[in-house]
Coordinates of C-alpha atoms and ligand atoms in Angstrom, one line a residue:
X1 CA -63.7 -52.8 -124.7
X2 CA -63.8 -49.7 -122.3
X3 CA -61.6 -50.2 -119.2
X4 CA -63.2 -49.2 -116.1
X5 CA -60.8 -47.1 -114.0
X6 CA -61.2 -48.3 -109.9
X7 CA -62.2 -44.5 -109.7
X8 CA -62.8 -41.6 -110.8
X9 CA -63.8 -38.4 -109.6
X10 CA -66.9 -36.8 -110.3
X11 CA -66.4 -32.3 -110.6
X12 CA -69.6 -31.7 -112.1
X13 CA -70.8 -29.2 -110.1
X14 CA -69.3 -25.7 -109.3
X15 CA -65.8 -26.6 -109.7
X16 CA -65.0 -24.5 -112.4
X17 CA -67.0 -21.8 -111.5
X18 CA -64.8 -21.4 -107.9
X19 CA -62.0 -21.9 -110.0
X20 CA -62.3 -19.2 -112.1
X21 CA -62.7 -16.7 -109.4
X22 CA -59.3 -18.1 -107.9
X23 CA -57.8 -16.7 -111.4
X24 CA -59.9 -13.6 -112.1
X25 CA -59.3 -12.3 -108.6
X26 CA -55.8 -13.5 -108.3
X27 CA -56.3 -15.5 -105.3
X28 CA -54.0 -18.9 -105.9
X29 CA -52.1 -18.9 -102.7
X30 CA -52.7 -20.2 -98.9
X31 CA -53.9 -16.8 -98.2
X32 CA -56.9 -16.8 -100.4
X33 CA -60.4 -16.1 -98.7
X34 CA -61.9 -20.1 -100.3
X35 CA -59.3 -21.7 -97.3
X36 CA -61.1 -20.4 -94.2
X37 CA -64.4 -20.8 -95.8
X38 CA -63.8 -24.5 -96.9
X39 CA -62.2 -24.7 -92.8
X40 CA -65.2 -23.6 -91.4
X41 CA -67.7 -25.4 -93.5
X42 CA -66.3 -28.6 -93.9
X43 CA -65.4 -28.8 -89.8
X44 CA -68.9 -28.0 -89.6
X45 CA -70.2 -30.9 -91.0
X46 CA -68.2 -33.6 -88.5
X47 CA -69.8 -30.3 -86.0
X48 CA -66.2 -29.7 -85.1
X49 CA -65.1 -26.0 -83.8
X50 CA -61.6 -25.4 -85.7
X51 CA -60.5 -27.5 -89.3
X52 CA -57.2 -26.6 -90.1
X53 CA -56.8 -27.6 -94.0
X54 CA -52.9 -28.9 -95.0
X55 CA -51.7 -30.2 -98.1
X56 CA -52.8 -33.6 -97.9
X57 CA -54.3 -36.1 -95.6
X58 CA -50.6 -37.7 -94.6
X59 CA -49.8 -34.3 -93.7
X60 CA -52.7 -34.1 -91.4
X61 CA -51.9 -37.0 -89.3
X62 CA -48.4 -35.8 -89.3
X63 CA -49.9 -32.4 -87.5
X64 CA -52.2 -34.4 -85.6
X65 CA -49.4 -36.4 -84.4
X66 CA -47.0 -33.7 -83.4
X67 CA -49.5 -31.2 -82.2
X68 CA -50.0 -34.1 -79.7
X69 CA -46.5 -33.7 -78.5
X70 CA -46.1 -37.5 -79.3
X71 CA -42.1 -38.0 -79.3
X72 CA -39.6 -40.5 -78.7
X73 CA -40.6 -43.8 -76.9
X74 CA -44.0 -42.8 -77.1
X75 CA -46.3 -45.5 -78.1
X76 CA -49.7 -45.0 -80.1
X77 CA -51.5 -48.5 -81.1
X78 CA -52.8 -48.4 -84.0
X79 CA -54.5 -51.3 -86.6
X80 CA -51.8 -52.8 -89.0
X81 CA -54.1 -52.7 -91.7
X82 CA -53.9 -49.5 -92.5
X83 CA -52.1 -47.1 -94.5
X84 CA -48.4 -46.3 -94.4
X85 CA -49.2 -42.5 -93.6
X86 CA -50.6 -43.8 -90.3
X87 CA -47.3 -45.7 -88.5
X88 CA -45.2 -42.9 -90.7
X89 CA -46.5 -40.1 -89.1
X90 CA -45.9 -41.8 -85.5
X91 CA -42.1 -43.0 -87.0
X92 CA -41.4 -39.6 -87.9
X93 CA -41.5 -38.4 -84.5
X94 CA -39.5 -41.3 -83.0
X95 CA -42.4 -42.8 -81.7
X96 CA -43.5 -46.4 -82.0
X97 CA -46.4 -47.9 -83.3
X98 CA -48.4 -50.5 -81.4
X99 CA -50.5 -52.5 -83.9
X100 CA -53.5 -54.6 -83.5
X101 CA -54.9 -57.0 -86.1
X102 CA -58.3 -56.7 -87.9
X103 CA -61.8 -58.1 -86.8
X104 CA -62.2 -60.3 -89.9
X105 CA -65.7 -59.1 -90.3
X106 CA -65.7 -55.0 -90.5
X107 CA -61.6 -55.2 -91.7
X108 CA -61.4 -52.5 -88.3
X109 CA -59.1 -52.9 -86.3
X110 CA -60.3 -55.4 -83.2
X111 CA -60.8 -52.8 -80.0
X112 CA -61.0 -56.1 -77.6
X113 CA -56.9 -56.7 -78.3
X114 CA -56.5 -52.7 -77.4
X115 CA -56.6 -53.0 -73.6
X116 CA -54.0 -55.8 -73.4
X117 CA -51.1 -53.8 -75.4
X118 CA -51.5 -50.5 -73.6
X119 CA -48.1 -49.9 -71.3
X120 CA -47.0 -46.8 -69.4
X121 CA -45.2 -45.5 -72.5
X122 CA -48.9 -45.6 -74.5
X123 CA -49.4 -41.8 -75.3
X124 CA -52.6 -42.4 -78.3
X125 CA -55.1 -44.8 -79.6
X126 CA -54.9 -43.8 -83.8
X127 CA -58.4 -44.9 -85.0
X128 CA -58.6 -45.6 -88.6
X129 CA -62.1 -46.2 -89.9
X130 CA -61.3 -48.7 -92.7
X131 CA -63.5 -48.8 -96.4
X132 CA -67.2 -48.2 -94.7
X133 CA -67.4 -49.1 -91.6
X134 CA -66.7 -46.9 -88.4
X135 CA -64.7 -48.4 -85.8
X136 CA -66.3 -50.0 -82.5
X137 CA -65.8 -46.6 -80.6
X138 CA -67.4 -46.6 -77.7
X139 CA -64.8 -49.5 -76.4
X140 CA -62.1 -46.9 -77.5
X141 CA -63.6 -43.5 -75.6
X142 CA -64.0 -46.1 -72.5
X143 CA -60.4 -47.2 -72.7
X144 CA -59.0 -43.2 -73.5
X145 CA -61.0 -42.0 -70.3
X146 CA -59.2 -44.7 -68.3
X147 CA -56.1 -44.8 -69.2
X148 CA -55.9 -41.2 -69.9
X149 CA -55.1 -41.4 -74.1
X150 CA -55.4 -39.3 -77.0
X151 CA -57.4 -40.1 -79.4
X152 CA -56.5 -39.4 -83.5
X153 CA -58.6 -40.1 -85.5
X154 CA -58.0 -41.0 -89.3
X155 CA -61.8 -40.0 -90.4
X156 CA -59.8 -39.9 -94.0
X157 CA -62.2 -42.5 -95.5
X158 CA -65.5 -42.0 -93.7
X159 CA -66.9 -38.1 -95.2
X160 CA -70.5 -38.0 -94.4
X161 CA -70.2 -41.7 -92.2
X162 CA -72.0 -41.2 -88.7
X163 CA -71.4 -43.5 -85.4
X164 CA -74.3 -44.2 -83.7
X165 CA -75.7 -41.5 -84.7
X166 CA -72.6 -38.9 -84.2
X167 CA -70.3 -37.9 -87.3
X168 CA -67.1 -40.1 -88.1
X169 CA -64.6 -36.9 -87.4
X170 CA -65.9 -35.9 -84.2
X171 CA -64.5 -38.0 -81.7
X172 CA -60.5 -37.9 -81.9
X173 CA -58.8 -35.0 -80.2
X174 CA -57.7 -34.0 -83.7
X175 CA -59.6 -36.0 -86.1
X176 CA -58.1 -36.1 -90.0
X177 CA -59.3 -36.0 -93.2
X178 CA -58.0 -36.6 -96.5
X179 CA -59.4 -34.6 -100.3
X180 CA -57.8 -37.1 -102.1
X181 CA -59.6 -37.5 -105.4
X182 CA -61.1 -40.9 -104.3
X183 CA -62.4 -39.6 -101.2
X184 CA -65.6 -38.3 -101.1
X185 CA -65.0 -35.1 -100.8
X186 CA -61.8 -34.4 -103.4
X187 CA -59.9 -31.0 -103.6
X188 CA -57.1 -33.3 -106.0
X189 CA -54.4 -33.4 -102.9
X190 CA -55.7 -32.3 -99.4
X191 CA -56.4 -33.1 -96.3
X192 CA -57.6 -31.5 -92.6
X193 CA -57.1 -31.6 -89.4
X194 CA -60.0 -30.7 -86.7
X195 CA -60.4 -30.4 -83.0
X196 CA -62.4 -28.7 -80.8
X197 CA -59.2 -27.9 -78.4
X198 CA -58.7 -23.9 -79.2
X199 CA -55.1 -24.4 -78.5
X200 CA -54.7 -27.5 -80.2
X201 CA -56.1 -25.5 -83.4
X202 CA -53.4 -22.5 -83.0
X203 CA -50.4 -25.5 -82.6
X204 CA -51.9 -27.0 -86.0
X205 CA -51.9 -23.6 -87.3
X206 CA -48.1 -23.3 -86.7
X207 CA -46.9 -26.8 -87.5
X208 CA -49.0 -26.6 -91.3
X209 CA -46.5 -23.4 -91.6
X210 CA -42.7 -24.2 -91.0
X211 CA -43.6 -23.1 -86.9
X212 CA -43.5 -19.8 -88.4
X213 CA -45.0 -17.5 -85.1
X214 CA -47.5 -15.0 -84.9
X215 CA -45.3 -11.7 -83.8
X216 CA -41.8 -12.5 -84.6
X217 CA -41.7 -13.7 -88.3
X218 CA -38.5 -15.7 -89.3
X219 CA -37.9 -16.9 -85.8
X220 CA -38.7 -20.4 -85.6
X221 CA -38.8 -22.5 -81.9
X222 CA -39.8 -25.7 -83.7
X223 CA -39.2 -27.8 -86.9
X224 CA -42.1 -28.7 -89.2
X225 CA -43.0 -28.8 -92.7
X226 CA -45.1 -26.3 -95.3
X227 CA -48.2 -28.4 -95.4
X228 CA -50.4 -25.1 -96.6
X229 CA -53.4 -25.5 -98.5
X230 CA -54.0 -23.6 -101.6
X231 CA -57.0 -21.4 -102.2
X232 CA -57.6 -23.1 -105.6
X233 CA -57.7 -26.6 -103.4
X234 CA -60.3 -24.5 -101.8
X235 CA -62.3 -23.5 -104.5
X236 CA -62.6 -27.1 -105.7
X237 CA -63.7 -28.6 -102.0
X238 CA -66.1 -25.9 -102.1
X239 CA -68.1 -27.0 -105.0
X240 CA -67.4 -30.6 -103.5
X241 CA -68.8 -30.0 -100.4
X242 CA -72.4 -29.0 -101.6
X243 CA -72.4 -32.4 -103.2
X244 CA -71.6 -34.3 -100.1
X245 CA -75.1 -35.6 -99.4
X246 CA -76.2 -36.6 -102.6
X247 CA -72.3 -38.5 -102.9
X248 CA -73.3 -40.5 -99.6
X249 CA -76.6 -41.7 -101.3
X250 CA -74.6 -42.5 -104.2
X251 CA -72.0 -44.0 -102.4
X252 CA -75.0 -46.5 -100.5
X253 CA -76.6 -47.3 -103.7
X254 CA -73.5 -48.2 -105.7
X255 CA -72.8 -50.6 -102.2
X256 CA -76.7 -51.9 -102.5
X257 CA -76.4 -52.5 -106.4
X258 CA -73.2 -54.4 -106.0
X259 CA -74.4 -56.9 -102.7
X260 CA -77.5 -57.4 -104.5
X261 CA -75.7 -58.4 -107.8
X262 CA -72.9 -60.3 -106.6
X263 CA -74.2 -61.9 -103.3
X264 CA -74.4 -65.3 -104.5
X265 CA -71.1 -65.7 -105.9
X266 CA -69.4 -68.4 -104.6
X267 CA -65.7 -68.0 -103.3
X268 CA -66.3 -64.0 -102.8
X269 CA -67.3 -62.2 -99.0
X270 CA -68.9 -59.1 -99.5
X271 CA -69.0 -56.0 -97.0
X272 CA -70.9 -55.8 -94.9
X273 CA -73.8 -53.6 -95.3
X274 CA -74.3 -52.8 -91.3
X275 CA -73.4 -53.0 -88.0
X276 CA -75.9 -51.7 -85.1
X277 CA -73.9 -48.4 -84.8
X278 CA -73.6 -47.8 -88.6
X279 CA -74.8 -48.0 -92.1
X280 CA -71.6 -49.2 -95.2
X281 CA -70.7 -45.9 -96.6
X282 CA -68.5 -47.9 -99.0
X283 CA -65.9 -45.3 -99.4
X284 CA -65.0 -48.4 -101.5
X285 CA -66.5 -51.5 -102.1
X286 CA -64.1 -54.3 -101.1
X287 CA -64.7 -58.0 -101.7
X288 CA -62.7 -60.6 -100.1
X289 CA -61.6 -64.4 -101.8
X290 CA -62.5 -67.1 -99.5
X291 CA -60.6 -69.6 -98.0
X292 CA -61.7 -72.1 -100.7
X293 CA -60.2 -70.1 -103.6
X294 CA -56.3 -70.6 -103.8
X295 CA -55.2 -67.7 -105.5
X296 CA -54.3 -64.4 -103.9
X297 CA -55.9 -61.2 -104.8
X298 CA -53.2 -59.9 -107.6
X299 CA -53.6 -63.1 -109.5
X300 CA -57.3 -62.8 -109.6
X301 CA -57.1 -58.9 -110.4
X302 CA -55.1 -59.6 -113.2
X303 CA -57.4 -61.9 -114.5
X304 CA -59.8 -59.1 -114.0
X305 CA -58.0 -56.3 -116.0
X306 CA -58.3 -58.3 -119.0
X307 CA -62.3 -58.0 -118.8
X308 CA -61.8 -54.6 -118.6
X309 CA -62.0 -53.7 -114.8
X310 CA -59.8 -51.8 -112.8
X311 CA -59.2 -53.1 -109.0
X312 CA -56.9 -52.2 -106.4
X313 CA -55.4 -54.0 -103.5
X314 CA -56.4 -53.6 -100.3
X315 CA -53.5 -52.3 -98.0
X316 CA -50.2 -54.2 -96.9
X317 CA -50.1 -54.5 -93.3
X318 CA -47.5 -52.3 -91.0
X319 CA -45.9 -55.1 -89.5
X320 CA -44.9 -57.0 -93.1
X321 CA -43.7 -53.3 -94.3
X322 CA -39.6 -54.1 -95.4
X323 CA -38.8 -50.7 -94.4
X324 CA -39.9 -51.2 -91.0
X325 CA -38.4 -54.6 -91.3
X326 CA -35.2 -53.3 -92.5
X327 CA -35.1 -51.3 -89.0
X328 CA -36.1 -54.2 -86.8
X329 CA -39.3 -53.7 -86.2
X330 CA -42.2 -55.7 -85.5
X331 CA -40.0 -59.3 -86.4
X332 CA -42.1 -61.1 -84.1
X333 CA -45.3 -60.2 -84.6
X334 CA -47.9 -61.7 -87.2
X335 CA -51.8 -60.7 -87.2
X336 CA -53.4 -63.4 -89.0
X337 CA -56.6 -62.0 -90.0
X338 CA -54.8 -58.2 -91.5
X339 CA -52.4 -60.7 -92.8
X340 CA -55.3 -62.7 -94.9
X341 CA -57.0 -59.2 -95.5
X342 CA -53.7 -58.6 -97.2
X343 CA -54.0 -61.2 -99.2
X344 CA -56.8 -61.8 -100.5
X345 CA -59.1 -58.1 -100.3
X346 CA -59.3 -55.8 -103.4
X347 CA -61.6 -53.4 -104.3
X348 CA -63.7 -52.7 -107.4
X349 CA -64.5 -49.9 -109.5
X350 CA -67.0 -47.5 -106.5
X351 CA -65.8 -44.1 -107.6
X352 CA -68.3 -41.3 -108.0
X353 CA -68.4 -40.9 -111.5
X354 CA -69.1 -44.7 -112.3
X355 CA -72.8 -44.9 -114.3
X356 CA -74.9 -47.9 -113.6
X357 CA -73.5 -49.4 -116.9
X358 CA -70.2 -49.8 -116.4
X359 CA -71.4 -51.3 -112.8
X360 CA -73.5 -53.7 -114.8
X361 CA -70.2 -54.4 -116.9
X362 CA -68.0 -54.6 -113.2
X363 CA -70.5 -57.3 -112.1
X364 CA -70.9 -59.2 -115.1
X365 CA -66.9 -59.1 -115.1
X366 CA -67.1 -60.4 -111.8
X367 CA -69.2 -63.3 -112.1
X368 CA -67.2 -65.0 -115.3
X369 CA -64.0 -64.4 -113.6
X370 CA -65.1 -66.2 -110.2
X371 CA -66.7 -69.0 -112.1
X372 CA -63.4 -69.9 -114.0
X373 CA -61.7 -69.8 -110.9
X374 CA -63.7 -71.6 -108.3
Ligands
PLP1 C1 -56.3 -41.6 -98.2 C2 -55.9 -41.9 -96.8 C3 -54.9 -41.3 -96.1 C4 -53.9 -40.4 -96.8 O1 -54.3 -39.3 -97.4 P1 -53.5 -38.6 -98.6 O2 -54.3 -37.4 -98.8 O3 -53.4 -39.5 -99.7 O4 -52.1 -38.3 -98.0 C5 -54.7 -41.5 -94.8 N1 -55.5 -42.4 -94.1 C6 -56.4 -43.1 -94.7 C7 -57.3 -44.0 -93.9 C8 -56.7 -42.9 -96.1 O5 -57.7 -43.6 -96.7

């Protein structure tokens, strides 16, 4: 029996090709000419003015974080089902996160719990589009404009996703993304930030480089990290990024197969496949046990990587993280529905390289698993 990995990239196209110019001209480094031209065209597709590409997508939200001169006793609310690189890149600064739990049905974060948790320390809402979906934004630009807040925006999982009409990636005041190689969009590690904010762009520029400055080199006002993007991540994201529309479709049809196939299994809630303002992207396609099944995810994956299919948990919430725990924070707090999310959510094979096959195989995998175990 094959296993079927929970993803796998697909570098079919031009890859190589890039690649090899990257050695033949001798161009590996940050300073290779691919970098600006992967900037400019991929902030071009989210119609942004400036992308600023760093080594990875935690690194972005780390720049986007600190290029917002968030600091100590700052507060940014953010969802608790999320990724750690989210409430780490706040942390990091001495800043706190403010979390909110999930809307059970687009596993967002809920924007109607924002309003009531924003206090005169609340510097930034971080929006983090979850699996497909695009968050409920319009309640978040409302609340920004009034109470004067920055807007980051993780756009890590949503290449290609639009919001009523207007691309996932244009609305923070830095927006991130990550080239992870399950993104859409892989350059193996990567990530971006963009903005439209000139200055913004130049302070981005600085903190991806140590704070090195423009005219006096070695002399450094600031602390930050080398986040620099190579030119052969470059090359890669190149070839990638010709790809991106026919990725999306395959993305949707991979989500259509899948709802069509597995709808009427019992115990199992599905994505969904659209809200008025969007269409599923399915950066991955997440299923959810019901309350009638008493197992927990990892006991039902298990039982799934003996048929032969890979599966991932979905994320563990910020507030049940022991190393915030361990610092004593968020002891009080419990979001019920992240909490069940936590629980009970995995995600099944949806990378770009899975044939129709082994989604045949993932499905049929599916089904004798969830009959055993209803
Ligand atoms: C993948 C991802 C990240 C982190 O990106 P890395 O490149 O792995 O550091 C951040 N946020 C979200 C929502 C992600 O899905």
């Amino acid at each position: 029996m094959e296993f079927i990995p929970v993803n796998e990239p697909l570098l079919n196209g031009n890859e190589k090709k890039y690649l090899c110019e990257c050695i033949d001209s001798g161009w590996i480094s940050s300073e290779g000419p691919f970098v600006k031209e992967f900037e400019s065209k991929m902030s071009a597709t989210v119609g942004r003015k400036y992308g600023i590409a760093v080594s990875n997508g935690t690194a972005a939200l780390e720049v986007a974080v600190q290029a917002l001169s968030i600091s100590a006793g700052d507060e940014v609310i953010m969802p608790t089902f999320t990724i750690i690189s989210c409430a780490m890149a706040v942390t990091k600064m001495g800043a706190i996160p403010v979390l909110v739990d999930s809307d059970l049905h687009t596993w967002n974060m809920n924007v109607d719990e924002i309003e009531a948790k924003i206090t005169d320390k609340t510097k930034a809402i971080m929006v983090v589009h979850i699996y497909g979906l695009p968050v409920e934004m319009d309640k978040i630009l409302e609340l920004a404009e009034k109470y004067n807040l920055k807007i980051i925006e993780d756009a890590a999982e949503m290449h290609g996703q639009m919001y009523n009409g207007k691309p996932c990636g244009s609305f923070g005041d830095i927006s991130t993304f990550s080239f992870y190689p399950n993104k859409h969009v892989t350059t193996g590690e990567g990530g971006m930030v963009v903005t439209d904010d000139e200055k913004l762009a130049e302070r981005c520029r600085m903190l991806r480089n140590l704070c090195f400055q423009k005219d006096v080199r070695y002399v450094h006002n600031e602390i930050s990290d080398n986040y620099r993007f190579t030119n052969l991540q470059a090359a890669v994201g190149l070839a990638q990024l010709e790809r991106l529309d026919e990725f999306i479709e395959k993305k949707r049809e991979m989500g259509r197969y899948y709802t069509e196939n597995l709808a009427d299994i019992k115990g199992l809630i599905l994505p969904l496949s659209k809200k008025d303002y969007a269409e599923n992207i399915y950066w991955v396609y997440g299923v959810v046990l019901d309350k009638d099944i008493q197992m927990d995810n990892r006991t039902v994956q298990k039982l799934l990587a003996k048929e032969g299919i890979g599966t991932r948990t979905f994320f563990w919430c910020m507030h049940e993280q022991p190393v915030y725990r361990n610092e004593g924070l968020f002891l009080d707090e419990s979001y019920p529905n992240a909490e069940y999310l936590a629980r009970k959510g995995f995600y099944i094979p949806s990378g770009l390289a899975l044939t129709k096959e082994q989604m045949k195989a993932v499905v049929i995998g599916v089904r004798n698993i969830m009959s055993e175990i209803i």
